[in-house]
Short mmCIF file of C-alpha atoms in Angstrom, two decimals:
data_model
loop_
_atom_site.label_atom_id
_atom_site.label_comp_id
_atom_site.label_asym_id
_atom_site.label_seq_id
_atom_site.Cartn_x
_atom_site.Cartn_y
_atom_site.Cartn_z
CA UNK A 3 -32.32 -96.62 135.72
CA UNK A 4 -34.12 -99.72 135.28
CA UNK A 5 -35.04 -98.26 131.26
CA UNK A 6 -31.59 -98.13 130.45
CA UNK A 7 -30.04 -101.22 131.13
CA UNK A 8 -32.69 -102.59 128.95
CA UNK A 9 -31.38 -100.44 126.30
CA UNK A 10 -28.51 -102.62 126.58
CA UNK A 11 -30.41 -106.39 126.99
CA UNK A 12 -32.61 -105.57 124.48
CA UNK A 13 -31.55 -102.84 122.27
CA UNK A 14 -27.94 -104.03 121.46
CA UNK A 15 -26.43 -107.56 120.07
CA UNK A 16 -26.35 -110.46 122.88
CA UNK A 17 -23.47 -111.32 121.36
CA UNK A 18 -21.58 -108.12 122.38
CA UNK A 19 -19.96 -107.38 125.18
CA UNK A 20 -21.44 -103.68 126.46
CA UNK A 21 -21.50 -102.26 130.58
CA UNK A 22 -23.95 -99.65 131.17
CA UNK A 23 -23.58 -98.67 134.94
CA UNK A 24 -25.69 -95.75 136.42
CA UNK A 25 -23.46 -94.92 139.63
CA UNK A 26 -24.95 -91.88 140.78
CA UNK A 27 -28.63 -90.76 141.01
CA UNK A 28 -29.57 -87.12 142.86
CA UNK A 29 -32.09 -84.80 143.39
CA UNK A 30 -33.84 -82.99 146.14
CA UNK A 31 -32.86 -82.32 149.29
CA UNK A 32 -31.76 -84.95 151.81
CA UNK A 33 -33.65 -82.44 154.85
CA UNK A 34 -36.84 -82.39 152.49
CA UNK A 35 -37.83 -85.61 151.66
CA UNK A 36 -41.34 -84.41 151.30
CA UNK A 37 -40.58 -82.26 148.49
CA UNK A 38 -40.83 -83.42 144.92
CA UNK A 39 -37.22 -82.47 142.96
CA UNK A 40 -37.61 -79.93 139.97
CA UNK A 41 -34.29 -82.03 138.82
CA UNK A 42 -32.99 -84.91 139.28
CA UNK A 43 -29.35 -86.11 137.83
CA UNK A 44 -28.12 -89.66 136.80
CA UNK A 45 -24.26 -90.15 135.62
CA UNK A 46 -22.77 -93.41 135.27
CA UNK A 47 -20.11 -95.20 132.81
CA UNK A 48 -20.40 -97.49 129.78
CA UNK A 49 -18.39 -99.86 127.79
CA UNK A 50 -17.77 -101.56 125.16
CA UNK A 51 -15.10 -103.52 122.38
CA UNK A 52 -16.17 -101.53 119.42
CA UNK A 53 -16.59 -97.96 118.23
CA UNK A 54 -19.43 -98.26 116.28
CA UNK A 55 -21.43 -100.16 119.19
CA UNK A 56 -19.97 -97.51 121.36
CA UNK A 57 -22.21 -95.06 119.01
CA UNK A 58 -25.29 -96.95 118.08
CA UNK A 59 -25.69 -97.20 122.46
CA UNK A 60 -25.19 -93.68 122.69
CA UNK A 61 -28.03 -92.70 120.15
CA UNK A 62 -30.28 -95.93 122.20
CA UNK A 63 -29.65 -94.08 125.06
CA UNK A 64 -30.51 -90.22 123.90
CA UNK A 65 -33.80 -92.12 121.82
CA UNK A 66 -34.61 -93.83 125.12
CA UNK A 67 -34.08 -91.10 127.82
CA UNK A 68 -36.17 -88.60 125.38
CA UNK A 69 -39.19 -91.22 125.37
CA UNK A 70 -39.76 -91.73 128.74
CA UNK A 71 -38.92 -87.87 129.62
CA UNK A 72 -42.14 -87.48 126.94
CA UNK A 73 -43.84 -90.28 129.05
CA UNK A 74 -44.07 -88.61 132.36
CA UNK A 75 -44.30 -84.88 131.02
CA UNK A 76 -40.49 -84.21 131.68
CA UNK A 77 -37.23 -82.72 129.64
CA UNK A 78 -34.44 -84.70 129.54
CA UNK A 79 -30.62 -83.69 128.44
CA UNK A 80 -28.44 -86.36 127.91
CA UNK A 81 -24.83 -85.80 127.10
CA UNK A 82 -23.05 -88.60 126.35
CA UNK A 83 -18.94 -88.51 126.52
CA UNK A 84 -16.66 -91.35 125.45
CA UNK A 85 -13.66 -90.57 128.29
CA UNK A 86 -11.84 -93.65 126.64
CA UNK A 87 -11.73 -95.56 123.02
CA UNK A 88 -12.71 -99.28 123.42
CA UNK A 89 -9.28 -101.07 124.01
CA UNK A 90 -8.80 -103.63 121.84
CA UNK A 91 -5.23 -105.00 121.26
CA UNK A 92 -3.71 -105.85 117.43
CA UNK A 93 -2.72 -109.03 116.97
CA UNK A 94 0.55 -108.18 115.30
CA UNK A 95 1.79 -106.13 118.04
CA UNK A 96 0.48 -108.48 121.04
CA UNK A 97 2.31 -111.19 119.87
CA UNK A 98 5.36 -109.34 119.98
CA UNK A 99 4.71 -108.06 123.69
CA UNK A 100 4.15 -111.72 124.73
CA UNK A 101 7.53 -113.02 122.90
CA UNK A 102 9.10 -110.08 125.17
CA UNK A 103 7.56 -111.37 128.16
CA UNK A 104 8.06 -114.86 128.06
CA UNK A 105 11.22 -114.11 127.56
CA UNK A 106 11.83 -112.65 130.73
CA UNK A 107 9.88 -114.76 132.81
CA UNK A 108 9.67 -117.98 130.56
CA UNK A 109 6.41 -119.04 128.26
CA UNK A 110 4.74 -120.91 131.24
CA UNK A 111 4.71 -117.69 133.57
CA UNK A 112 2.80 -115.65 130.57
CA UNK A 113 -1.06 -116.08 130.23
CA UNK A 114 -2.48 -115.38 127.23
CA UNK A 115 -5.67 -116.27 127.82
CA UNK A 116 -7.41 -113.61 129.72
CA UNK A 117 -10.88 -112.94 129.22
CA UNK A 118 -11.80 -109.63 128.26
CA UNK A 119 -12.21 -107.09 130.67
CA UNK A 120 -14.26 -103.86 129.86
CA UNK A 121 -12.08 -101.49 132.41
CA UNK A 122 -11.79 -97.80 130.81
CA UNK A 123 -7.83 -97.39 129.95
CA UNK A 124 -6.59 -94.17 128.74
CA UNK A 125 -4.23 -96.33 126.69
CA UNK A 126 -6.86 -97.04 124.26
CA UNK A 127 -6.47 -93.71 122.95
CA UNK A 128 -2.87 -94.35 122.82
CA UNK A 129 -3.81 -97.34 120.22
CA UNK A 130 -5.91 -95.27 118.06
CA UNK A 131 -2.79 -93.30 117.63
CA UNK A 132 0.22 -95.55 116.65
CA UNK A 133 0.18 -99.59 116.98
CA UNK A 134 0.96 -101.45 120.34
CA UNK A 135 -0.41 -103.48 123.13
CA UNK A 136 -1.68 -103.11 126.34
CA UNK A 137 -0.21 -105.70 128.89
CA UNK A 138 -0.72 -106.72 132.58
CA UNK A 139 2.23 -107.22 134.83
CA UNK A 140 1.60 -109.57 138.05
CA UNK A 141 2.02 -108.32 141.08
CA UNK A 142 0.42 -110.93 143.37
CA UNK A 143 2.92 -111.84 146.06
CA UNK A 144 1.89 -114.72 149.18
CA UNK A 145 -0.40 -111.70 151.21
CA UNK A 146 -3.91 -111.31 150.44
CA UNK A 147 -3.70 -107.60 150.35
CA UNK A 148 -1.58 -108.05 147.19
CA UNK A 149 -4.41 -109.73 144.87
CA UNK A 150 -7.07 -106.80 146.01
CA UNK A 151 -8.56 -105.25 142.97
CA UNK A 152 -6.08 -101.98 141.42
CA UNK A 153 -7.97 -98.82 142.15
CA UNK A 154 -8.86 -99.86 145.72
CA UNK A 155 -8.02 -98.96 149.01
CA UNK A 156 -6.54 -102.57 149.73
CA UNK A 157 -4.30 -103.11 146.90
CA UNK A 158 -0.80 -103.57 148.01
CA UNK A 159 1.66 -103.46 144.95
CA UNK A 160 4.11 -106.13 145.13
CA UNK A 161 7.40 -104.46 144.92
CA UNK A 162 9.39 -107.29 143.89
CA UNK A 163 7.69 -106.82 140.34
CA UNK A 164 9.42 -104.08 139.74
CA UNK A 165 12.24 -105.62 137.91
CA UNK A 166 10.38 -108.04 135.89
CA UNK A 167 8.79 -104.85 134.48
CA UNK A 168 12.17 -103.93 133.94
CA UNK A 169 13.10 -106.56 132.72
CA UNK A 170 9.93 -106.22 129.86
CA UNK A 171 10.11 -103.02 128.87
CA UNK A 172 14.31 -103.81 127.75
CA UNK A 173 13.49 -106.89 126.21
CA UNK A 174 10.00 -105.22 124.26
CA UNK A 175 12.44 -102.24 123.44
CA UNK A 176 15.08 -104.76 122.00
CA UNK A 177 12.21 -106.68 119.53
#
């Protein structure tokens, strides 16, 4: 595990934004932890802003795993599968979601600024198929629970968003 997230310090542009996460690691048995595994399995998730990255980390990652398999007199079969495209918005077509959503709300409620984020979104694939732009709609309201991560347990979506989304999707529909 250690190995392969130096594929990614070392093997791959600093300037580059790419997440290589191993989340699961198993083998043996949990009653036998005097027995040496025949197998053990790693799976994880990776990401990255661009395509081409996306594939020269994949063949880092199948050169890597097959060198240290060779190391410690092991097999190793990697398969490597892109769920989502790298999400990258056009500029043509952001600028006309954020026109839609300012209007709405009004230019000071829109951020434009966001950093990039490197969460997998199925809309990517979406983009790779016919222009547009992925946006975020608040939801925070005054509790806590509301500004808890999406995809977690504790996230509480604000209801009273609901028509601002509305709102955005007539007014994005209308441009």
């Amino acid at each position: 595990v250690t190995g392969l997230q130096s594929v990614v310090r070392r093997g791959l542009p600093p300037t580059q934004a790419v997440v290589l996460t191993i989340g699961h690691v198993g083998g043996g048995h949990f009653n036998a932890p005097n027995v040496m595994p025949s197998e053990m399995r790693l799976s994880g998730t990776a990401r990255c802003f661009d395509v081409a990255l996306c594939d020269v980390l994949t063949a880092r990652l199948q050169a890597f795993s097959r060198q240290i398999a060779d190391l410690h007199g092991c097999t190793v079969d990697l398969a490597v599968e892109w769920e989502a495209a790298p999400l990258v918005n056009p500029p043509e077509q952001t600028a006309i979601a954020i026109a839609a959503a300012r209007s709405v709300v009004g230019e000071s409620k829109v951020e434009t600024d966001w950093p990039l984020t490197t969460g997998a979104e199925d809309f990517a694939d979406m983009l790779l198929e016919t222009p547009g732009a992925f946006m975020l709609l608040g939801i925070a309201a005054e509790s806590p629970a509301s500004r808890a991560a999406l995809h977690t347990p504790h996230c509480d979506f604000n209801d009273a968003a609901i028509p601002y989304g509305i709102a955005y999707w007539v007014a994005l529909a209308a441009r």
